[in-house]
Amino acid sequence: MQQFLGRVVICDRYIDDTRLDFRRNFPTIAFERMLLWRVLEWVTPTPDAAFLLWVPVDESLRRSKEKGEPFPDDEETLAWRLKGYMDDSMFPPDRYIRMDCREDVSKISGEIIEIVTERLVISTCGCRF
């Protein structure tokens, strides 16, 4: 993506997460068959690096409470989402790097920086190490 656009883009959430939310919030609507959804999938760029940062349900509940989340998800919704996040057919491991975010923030951020830096170097020079 950087090579095509000449810019680095960092997104919080991406189309697969939107798909998961739509499946949860609109279970009776076949949105994936709709023209607008298909166009969205077609025009959405493929990231050079995609991360899936996750925590267990109990940790997510604790963090939501700690930060005063105004619209926190309930335990059932969080469990449903986590199951989706861990589903290889929804978030394939060849496209997503899953990271357990119970680890130290500096450790996680360091790993992300390392991977992004490596991928950006590869995508701009076209070489593999």
PDB file of C-alpha atoms in Angstrom, residues 26-99:
ATOM      1  CA  PHE A  26     -27.228  -7.115  11.796  1.00  0.00           C
ATOM      2  CA  PRO A  27     -27.476 -10.929  11.801  1.00  0.00           C
ATOM      3  CA  THR A  28     -30.546 -11.042   9.533  1.00  0.00           C
ATOM      4  CA  ILE A  29     -29.106  -8.811   6.803  1.00  0.00           C
ATOM      5  CA  ALA A  30     -27.080 -10.499   4.049  1.00  0.00           C
ATOM      6  CA  PHE A  31     -24.793  -7.464   3.721  1.00  0.00           C
ATOM      7  CA  GLU A  32     -21.950  -9.489   2.187  1.00  0.00           C
ATOM      8  CA  ARG A  33     -24.108 -10.048  -0.905  1.00  0.00           C
ATOM      9  CA  MET A  34     -24.915  -6.345  -1.282  1.00  0.00           C
ATOM     10  CA  LEU A  35     -23.283  -4.351  -4.060  1.00  0.00           C
ATOM     11  CA  LEU A  36     -22.067  -1.628  -1.711  1.00  0.00           C
ATOM     12  CA  TRP A  37     -20.238  -4.160   0.494  1.00  0.00           C
ATOM     13  CA  ARG A  38     -18.642  -5.805  -2.547  1.00  0.00           C
ATOM     14  CA  VAL A  39     -17.461  -2.432  -3.824  1.00  0.00           C
ATOM     15  CA  LEU A  40     -16.053  -1.640  -0.370  1.00  0.00           C
ATOM     16  CA  GLU A  41     -14.102  -4.907  -0.372  1.00  0.00           C
ATOM     17  CA  TRP A  42     -12.845  -4.216  -3.886  1.00  0.00           C
ATOM     18  CA  VAL A  43     -11.591  -0.685  -3.145  1.00  0.00           C
ATOM     19  CA  THR A  44     -10.146  -1.419   0.302  1.00  0.00           C
ATOM     20  CA  PRO A  45      -6.334  -1.555   0.026  1.00  0.00           C
ATOM     21  CA  THR A  46      -4.465  -4.562   1.342  1.00  0.00           C
ATOM     22  CA  PRO A  47      -2.234  -3.519   4.239  1.00  0.00           C
ATOM     23  CA  ASP A  48       1.464  -4.337   4.302  1.00  0.00           C
ATOM     24  CA  ALA A  49       1.023  -5.414   7.927  1.00  0.00           C
ATOM     25  CA  ALA A  50      -2.209  -6.217   9.761  1.00  0.00           C
ATOM     26  CA  PHE A  51      -2.241  -6.792  13.498  1.00  0.00           C
ATOM     27  CA  LEU A  52      -4.979  -8.341  15.580  1.00  0.00           C
ATOM     28  CA  LEU A  53      -4.453  -7.176  19.151  1.00  0.00           C
ATOM     29  CA  TRP A  54      -6.523  -9.177  21.601  1.00  0.00           C
ATOM     30  CA  VAL A  55      -7.117  -9.720  25.295  1.00  0.00           C
ATOM     31  CA  PRO A  56      -9.340 -12.257  27.060  1.00  0.00           C
ATOM     32  CA  VAL A  57     -12.881 -11.231  27.931  1.00  0.00           C
ATOM     33  CA  ASP A  58     -12.191 -10.672  31.633  1.00  0.00           C
ATOM     34  CA  GLU A  59      -9.270  -8.372  30.811  1.00  0.00           C
ATOM     35  CA  SER A  60     -11.350  -6.469  28.275  1.00  0.00           C
ATOM     36  CA  LEU A  61     -14.083  -5.936  30.876  1.00  0.00           C
ATOM     37  CA  ARG A  62     -11.505  -4.753  33.424  1.00  0.00           C
ATOM     38  CA  ARG A  63      -9.917  -2.310  30.976  1.00  0.00           C
ATOM     39  CA  SER A  64     -13.286  -0.920  29.856  1.00  0.00           C
ATOM     40  CA  LYS A  65     -14.205  -0.246  33.458  1.00  0.00           C
ATOM     41  CA  GLU A  66     -10.785   1.221  34.263  1.00  0.00           C
ATOM     42  CA  LYS A  67     -10.919   3.729  31.407  1.00  0.00           C
ATOM     43  CA  GLY A  68     -14.585   4.570  31.949  1.00  0.00           C
ATOM     44  CA  GLU A  69     -15.752   3.281  28.555  1.00  0.00           C
ATOM     45  CA  PRO A  70     -19.076   5.082  27.930  1.00  0.00           C
ATOM     46  CA  PHE A  71     -20.587   2.238  25.840  1.00  0.00           C
ATOM     47  CA  PRO A  72     -18.866  -0.972  26.940  1.00  0.00           C
ATOM     48  CA  ASP A  73     -19.727  -4.281  25.328  1.00  0.00           C
ATOM     49  CA  ASP A  74     -21.245  -6.884  27.597  1.00  0.00           C
ATOM     50  CA  GLU A  75     -19.480 -10.132  28.414  1.00  0.00           C
ATOM     51  CA  GLU A  76     -21.498 -12.128  25.870  1.00  0.00           C
ATOM     52  CA  THR A  77     -20.626  -9.732  23.021  1.00  0.00           C
ATOM     53  CA  LEU A  78     -16.953  -9.684  23.994  1.00  0.00           C
ATOM     54  CA  ALA A  79     -16.853 -13.498  24.066  1.00  0.00           C
ATOM     55  CA  TRP A  80     -18.547 -13.630  20.656  1.00  0.00           C
ATOM     56  CA  ARG A  81     -16.035 -11.158  19.204  1.00  0.00           C
ATOM     57  CA  LEU A  82     -13.030 -12.929  20.703  1.00  0.00           C
ATOM     58  CA  LYS A  83     -14.221 -16.190  19.163  1.00  0.00           C
ATOM     59  CA  GLY A  84     -14.390 -14.405  15.803  1.00  0.00           C
ATOM     60  CA  TYR A  85     -10.938 -12.870  16.259  1.00  0.00           C
ATOM     61  CA  MET A  86      -9.469 -16.307  16.898  1.00  0.00           C
ATOM     62  CA  ASP A  87     -11.252 -17.860  13.892  1.00  0.00           C
ATOM     63  CA  ASP A  88      -8.659 -18.435  11.167  1.00  0.00           C
ATOM     64  CA  SER A  89     -11.329 -18.281   8.461  1.00  0.00           C
ATOM     65  CA  MET A  90     -12.291 -14.747   9.512  1.00  0.00           C
ATOM     66  CA  PHE A  91      -8.827 -13.478  10.425  1.00  0.00           C
ATOM     67  CA  PRO A  92      -6.377 -15.687   8.504  1.00  0.00           C
ATOM     68  CA  PRO A  93      -2.946 -16.021  10.117  1.00  0.00           C
ATOM     69  CA  ASP A  94      -1.274 -15.396   6.761  1.00  0.00           C
ATOM     70  CA  ARG A  95      -2.884 -11.901   6.743  1.00  0.00           C
ATOM     71  CA  TYR A  96      -3.074 -11.052  10.458  1.00  0.00           C
ATOM     72  CA  ILE A  97      -0.417 -11.084  13.130  1.00  0.00           C
ATOM     73  CA  ARG A  98      -2.221 -11.945  16.375  1.00  0.00           C
ATOM     74  CA  MET A  99      -0.771 -10.397  19.492  1.00  0.00           C
TER      75      MET A  99
END
